Short mmCIF file of N, CA and C in Angstrom, two decimals:
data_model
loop_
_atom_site.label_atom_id
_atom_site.label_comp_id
_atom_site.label_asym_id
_atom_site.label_seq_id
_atom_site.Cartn_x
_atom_site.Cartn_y
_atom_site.Cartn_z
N UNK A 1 -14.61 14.42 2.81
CA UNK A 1 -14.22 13.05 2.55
C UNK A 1 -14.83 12.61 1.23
N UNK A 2 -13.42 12.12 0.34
CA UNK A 2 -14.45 11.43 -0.80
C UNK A 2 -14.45 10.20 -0.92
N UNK A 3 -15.38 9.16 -0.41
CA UNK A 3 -15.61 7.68 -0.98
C UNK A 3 -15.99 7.44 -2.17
N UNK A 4 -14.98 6.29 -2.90
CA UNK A 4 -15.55 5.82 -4.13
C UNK A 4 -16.14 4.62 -3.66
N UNK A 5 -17.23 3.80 -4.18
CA UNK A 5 -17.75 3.02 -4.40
C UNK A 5 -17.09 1.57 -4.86
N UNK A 6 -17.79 0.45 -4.43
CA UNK A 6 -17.19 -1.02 -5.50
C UNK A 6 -17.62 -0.51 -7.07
N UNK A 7 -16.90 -1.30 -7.79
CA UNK A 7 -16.75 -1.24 -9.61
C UNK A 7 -16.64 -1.97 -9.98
N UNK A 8 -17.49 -2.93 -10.48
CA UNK A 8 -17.32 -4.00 -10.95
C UNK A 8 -16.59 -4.05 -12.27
N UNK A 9 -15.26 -4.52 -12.54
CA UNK A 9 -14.36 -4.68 -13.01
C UNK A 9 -15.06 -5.15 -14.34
N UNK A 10 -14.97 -6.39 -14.48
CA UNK A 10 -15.65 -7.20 -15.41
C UNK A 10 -16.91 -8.11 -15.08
N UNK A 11 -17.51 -9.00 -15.67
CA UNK A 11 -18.68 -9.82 -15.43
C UNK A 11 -19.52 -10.21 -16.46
N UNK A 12 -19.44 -11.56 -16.28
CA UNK A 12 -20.53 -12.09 -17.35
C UNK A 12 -20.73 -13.01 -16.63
N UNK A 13 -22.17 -13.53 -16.62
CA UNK A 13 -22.80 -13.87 -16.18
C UNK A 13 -22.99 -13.74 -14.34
N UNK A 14 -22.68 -14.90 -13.24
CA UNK A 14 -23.17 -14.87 -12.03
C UNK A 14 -21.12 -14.96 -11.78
N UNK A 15 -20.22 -14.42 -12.59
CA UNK A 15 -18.87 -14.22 -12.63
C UNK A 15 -18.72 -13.18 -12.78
N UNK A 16 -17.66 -12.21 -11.71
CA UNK A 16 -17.38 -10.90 -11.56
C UNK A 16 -16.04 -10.46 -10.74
N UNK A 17 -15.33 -9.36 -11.59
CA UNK A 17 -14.26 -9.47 -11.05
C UNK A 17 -14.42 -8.15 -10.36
N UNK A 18 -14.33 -7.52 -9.14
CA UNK A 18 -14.50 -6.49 -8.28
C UNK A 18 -13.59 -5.55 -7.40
N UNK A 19 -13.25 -4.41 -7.70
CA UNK A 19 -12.47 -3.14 -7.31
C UNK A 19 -13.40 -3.27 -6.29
N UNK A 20 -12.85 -3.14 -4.84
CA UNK A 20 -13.91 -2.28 -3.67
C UNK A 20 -13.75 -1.02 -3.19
N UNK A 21 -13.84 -0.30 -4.19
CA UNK A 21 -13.74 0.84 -3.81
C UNK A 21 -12.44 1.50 -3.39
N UNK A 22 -12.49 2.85 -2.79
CA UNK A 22 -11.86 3.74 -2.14
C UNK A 22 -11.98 4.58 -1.38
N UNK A 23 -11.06 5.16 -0.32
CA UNK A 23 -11.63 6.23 0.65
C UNK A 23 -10.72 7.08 0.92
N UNK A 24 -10.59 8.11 0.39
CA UNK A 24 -9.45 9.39 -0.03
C UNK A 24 -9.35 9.85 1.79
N UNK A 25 -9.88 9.76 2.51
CA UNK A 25 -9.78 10.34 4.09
C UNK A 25 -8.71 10.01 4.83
N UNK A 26 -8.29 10.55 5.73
CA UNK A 26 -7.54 10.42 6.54
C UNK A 26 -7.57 9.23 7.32
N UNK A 27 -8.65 8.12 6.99
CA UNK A 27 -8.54 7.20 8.21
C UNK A 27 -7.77 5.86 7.18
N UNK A 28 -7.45 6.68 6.01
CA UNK A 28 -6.51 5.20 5.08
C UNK A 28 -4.54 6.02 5.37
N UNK A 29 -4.36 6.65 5.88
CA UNK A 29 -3.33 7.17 6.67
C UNK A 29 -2.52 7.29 5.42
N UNK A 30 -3.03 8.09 4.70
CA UNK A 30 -2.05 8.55 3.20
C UNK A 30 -1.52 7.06 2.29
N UNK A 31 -2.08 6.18 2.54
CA UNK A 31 -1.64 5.04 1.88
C UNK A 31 -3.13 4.33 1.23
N UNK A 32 -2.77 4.58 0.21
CA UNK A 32 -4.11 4.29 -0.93
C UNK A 32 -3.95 3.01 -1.38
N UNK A 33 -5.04 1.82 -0.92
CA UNK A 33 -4.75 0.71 -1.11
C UNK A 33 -5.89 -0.06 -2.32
N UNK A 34 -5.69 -1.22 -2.50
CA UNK A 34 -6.76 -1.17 -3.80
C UNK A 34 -6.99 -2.95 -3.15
N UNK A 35 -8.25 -3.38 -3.04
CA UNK A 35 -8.65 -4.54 -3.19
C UNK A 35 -9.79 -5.19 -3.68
N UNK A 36 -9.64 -6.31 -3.68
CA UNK A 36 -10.78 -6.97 -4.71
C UNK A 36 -11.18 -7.77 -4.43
N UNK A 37 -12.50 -8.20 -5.12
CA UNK A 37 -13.47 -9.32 -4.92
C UNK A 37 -13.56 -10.23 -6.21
N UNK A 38 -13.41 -11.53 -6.19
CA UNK A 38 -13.72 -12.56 -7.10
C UNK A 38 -15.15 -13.43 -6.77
N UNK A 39 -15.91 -12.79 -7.33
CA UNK A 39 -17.52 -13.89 -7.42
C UNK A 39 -17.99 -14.43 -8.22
N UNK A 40 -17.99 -16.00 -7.55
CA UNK A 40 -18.63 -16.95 -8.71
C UNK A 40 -20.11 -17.12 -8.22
N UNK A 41 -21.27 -16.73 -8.32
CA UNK A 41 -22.31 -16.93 -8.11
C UNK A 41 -22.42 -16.12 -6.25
N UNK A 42 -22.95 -17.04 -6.00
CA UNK A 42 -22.94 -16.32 -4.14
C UNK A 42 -21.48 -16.78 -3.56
N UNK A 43 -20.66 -17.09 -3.84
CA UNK A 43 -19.25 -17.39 -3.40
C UNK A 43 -18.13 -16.57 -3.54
N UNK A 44 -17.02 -16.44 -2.61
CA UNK A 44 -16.26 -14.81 -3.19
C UNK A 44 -14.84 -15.05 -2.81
N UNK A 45 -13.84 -14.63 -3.25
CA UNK A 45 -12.41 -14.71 -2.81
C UNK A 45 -12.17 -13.53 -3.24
N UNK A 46 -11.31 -13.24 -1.77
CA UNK A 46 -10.67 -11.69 -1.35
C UNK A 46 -9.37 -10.96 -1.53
N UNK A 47 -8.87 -10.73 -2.75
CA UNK A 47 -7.57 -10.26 -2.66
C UNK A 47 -6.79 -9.20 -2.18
N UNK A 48 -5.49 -9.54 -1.34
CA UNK A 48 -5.24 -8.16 -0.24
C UNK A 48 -6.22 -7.53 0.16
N UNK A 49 -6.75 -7.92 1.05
CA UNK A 49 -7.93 -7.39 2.17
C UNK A 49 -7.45 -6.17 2.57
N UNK A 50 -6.49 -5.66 2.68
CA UNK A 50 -6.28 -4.58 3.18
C UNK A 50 -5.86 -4.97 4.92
N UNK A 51 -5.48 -3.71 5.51
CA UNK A 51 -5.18 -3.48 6.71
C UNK A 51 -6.44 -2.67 7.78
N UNK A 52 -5.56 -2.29 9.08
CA UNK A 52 -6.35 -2.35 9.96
C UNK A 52 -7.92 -0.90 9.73
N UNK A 53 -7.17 0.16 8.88
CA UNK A 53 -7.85 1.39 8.84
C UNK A 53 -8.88 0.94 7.43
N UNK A 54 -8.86 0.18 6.75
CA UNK A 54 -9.86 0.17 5.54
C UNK A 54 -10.61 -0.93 5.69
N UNK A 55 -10.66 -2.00 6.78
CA UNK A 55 -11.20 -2.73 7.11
C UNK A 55 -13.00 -3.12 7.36
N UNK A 56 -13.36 -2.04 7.85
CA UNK A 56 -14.60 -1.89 7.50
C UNK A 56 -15.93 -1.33 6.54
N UNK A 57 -14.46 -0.61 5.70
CA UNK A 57 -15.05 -0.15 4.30
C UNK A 57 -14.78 -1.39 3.35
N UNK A 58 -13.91 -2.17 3.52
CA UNK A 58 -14.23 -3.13 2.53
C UNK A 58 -14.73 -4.30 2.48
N UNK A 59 -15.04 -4.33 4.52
CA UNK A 59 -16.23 -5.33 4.75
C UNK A 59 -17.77 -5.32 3.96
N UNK A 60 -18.24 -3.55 4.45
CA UNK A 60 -19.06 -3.05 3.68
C UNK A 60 -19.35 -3.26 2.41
N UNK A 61 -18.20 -3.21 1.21
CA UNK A 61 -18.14 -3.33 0.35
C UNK A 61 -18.21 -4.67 -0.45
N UNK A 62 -17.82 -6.10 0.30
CA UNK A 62 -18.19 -7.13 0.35
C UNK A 62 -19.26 -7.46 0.29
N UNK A 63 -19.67 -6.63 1.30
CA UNK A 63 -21.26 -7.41 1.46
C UNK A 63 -22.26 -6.80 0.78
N UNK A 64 -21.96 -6.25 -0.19
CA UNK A 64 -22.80 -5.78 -1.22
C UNK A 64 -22.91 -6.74 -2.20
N UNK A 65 -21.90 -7.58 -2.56
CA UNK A 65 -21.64 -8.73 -3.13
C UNK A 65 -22.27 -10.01 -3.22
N UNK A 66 -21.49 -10.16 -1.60
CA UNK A 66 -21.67 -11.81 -1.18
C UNK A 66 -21.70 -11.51 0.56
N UNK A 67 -22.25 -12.69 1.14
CA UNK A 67 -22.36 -12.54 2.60
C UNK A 67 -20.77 -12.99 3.15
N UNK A 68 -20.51 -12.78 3.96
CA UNK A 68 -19.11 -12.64 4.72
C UNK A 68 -18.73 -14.31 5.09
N UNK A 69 -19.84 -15.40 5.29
CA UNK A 69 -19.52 -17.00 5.27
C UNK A 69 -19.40 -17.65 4.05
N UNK A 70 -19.78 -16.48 2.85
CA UNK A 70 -20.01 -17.66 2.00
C UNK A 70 -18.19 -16.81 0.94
N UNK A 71 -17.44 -15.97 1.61
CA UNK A 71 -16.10 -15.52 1.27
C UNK A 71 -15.08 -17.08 1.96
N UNK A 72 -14.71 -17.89 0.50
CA UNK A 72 -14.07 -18.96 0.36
C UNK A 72 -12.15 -18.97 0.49
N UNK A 73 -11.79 -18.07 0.10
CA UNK A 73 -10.23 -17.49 0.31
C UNK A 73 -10.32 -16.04 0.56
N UNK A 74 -8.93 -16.34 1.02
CA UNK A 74 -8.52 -14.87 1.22
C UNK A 74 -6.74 -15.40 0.76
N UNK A 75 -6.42 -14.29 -0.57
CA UNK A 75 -5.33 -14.17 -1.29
C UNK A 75 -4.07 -13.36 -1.26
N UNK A 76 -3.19 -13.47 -0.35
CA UNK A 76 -2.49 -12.15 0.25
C UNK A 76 -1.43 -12.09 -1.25
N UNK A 77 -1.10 -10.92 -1.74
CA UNK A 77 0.32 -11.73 -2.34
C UNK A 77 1.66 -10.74 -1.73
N UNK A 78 2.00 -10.37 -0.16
CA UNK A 78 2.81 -9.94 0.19
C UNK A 78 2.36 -9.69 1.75
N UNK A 79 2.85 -9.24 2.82
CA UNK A 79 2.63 -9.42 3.99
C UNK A 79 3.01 -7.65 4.45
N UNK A 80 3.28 -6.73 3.58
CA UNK A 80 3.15 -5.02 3.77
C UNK A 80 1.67 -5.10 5.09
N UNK A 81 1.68 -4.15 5.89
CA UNK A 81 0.35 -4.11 6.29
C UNK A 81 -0.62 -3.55 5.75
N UNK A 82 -0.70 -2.31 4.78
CA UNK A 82 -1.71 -2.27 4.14
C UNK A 82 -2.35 -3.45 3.31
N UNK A 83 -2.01 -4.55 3.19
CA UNK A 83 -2.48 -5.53 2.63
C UNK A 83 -2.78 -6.73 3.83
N UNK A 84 -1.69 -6.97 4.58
CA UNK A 84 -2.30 -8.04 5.26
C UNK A 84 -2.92 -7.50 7.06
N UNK A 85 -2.40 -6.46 6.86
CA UNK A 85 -2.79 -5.70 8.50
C UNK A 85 -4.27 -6.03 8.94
N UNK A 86 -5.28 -6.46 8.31
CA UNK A 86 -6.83 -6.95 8.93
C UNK A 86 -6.80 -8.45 9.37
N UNK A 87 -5.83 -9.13 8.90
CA UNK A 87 -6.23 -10.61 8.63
C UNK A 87 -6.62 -10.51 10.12
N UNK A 88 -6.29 -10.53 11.16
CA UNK A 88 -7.20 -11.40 12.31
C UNK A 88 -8.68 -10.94 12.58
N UNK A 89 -9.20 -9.79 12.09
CA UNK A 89 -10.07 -9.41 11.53
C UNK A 89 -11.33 -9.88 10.78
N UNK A 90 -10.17 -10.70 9.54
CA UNK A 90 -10.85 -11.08 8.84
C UNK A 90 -11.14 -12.84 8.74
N UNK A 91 -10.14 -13.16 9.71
CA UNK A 91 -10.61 -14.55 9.83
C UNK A 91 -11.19 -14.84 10.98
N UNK A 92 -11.76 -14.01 11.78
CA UNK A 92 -12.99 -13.68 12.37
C UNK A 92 -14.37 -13.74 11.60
N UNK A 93 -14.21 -12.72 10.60
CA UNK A 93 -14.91 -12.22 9.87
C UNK A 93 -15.32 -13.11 8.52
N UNK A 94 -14.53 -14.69 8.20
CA UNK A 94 -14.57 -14.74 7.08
C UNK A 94 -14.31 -16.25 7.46
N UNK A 95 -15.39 -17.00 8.86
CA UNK A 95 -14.85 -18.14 9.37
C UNK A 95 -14.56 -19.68 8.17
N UNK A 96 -15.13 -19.27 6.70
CA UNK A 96 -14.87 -20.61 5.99
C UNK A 96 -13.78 -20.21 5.14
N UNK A 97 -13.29 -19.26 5.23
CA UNK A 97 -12.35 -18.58 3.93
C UNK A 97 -11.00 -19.47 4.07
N UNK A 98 -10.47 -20.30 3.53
CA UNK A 98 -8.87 -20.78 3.24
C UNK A 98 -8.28 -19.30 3.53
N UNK A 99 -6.79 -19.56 3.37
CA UNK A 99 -5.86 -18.42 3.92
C UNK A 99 -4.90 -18.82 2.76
N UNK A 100 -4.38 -18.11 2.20
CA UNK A 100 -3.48 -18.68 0.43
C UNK A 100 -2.25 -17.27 0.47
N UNK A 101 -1.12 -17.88 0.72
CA UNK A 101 0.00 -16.55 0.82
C UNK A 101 1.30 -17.19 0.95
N UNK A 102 2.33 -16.69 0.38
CA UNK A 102 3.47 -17.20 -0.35
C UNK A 102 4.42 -17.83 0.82
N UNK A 103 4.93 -18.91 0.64
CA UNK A 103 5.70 -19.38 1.87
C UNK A 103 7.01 -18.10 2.41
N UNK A 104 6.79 -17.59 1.43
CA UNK A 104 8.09 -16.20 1.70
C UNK A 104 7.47 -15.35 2.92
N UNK A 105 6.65 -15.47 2.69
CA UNK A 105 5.84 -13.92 3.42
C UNK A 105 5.03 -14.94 4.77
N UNK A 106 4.86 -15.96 4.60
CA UNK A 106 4.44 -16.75 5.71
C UNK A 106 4.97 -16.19 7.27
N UNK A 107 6.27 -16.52 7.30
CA UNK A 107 6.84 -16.65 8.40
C UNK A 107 6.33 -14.47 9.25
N UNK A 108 5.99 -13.91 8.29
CA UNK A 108 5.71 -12.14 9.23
C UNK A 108 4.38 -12.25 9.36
N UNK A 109 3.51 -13.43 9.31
CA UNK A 109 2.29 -13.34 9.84
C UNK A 109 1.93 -14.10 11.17
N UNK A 110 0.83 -14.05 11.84
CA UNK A 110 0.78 -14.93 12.98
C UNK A 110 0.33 -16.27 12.68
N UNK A 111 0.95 -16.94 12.90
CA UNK A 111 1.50 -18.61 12.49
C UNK A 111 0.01 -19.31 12.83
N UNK A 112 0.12 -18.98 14.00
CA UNK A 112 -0.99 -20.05 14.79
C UNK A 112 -2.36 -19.73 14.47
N UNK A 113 -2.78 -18.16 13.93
CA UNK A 113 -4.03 -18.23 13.02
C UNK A 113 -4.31 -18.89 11.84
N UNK A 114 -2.50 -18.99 10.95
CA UNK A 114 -2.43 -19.83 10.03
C UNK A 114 -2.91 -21.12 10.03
N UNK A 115 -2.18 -21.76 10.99
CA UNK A 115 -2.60 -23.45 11.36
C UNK A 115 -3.59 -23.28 11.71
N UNK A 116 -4.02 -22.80 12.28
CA UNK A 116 -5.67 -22.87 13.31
C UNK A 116 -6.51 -22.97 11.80
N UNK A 117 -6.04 -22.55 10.75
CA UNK A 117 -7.25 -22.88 9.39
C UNK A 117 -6.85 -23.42 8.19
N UNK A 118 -6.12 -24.20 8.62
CA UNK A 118 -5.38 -25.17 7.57
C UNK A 118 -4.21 -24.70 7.00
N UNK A 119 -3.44 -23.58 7.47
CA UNK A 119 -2.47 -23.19 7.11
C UNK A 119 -1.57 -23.10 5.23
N UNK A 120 -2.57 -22.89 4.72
CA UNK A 120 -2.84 -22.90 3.20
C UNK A 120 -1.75 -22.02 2.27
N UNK A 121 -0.74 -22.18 1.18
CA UNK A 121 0.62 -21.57 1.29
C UNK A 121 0.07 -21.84 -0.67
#
């Protein structure tokens, strides 16, 4: 198995734009997904979190960052499951995070997790 590591993209100052890594193994089911972290100081927004199999590698990878309450959005920009397949997961996982995803792609997610957190579009 080869894991890559987070990479911090860019950064200046307590601002950083963040690759989380990768995991060439069989438990990302031949579908190589790429997501990221936006940190402004201790605060973080999550783009395409990924799905159900990379889910705890890029929890991991988060929290190398920033702690998992102080992750403010989560940014889908399509509803594929390698991208949105964790969300109940992660809004478990990510109880202050807004939810931000295109009214197109709204309707193939579960609605009522939506509303249940302000339903954010």
């Amino acid at each position: 198995m080869k894991v890559h590591k987070p990479y911090v993209i860019y950064e200046e100052g307590d601002h950083s734009f963040i690759w989380l890594g990768l995991d060439e193994s069989d438990r990302e089911k031949g579908v190589l997904t790429n997501q990221y972290l936006i940190r402004d100081g201790d605060k973080g927004a999550l783009l395409d979190a990924g799905g159900y199999f990379v889910f705890e590698r890029v929890l991991n990878s988060v929290q190398e960052f920033v702690k998992p309450e102080n992750v403010e959005l989560l940014l889908y920009s399509h509803q594929d499951p390698d991208v949105v397949g964790a969300l109940n997961l992660w809004v478990d996982m990510v109880p202050n995070a807004r939810i931000y995803v295109s009214e197109l792609w709204e309707r193939f997610l579960p609605a009522s997790r939506l509303r249940s957190r302000g339903g954010h579009k």
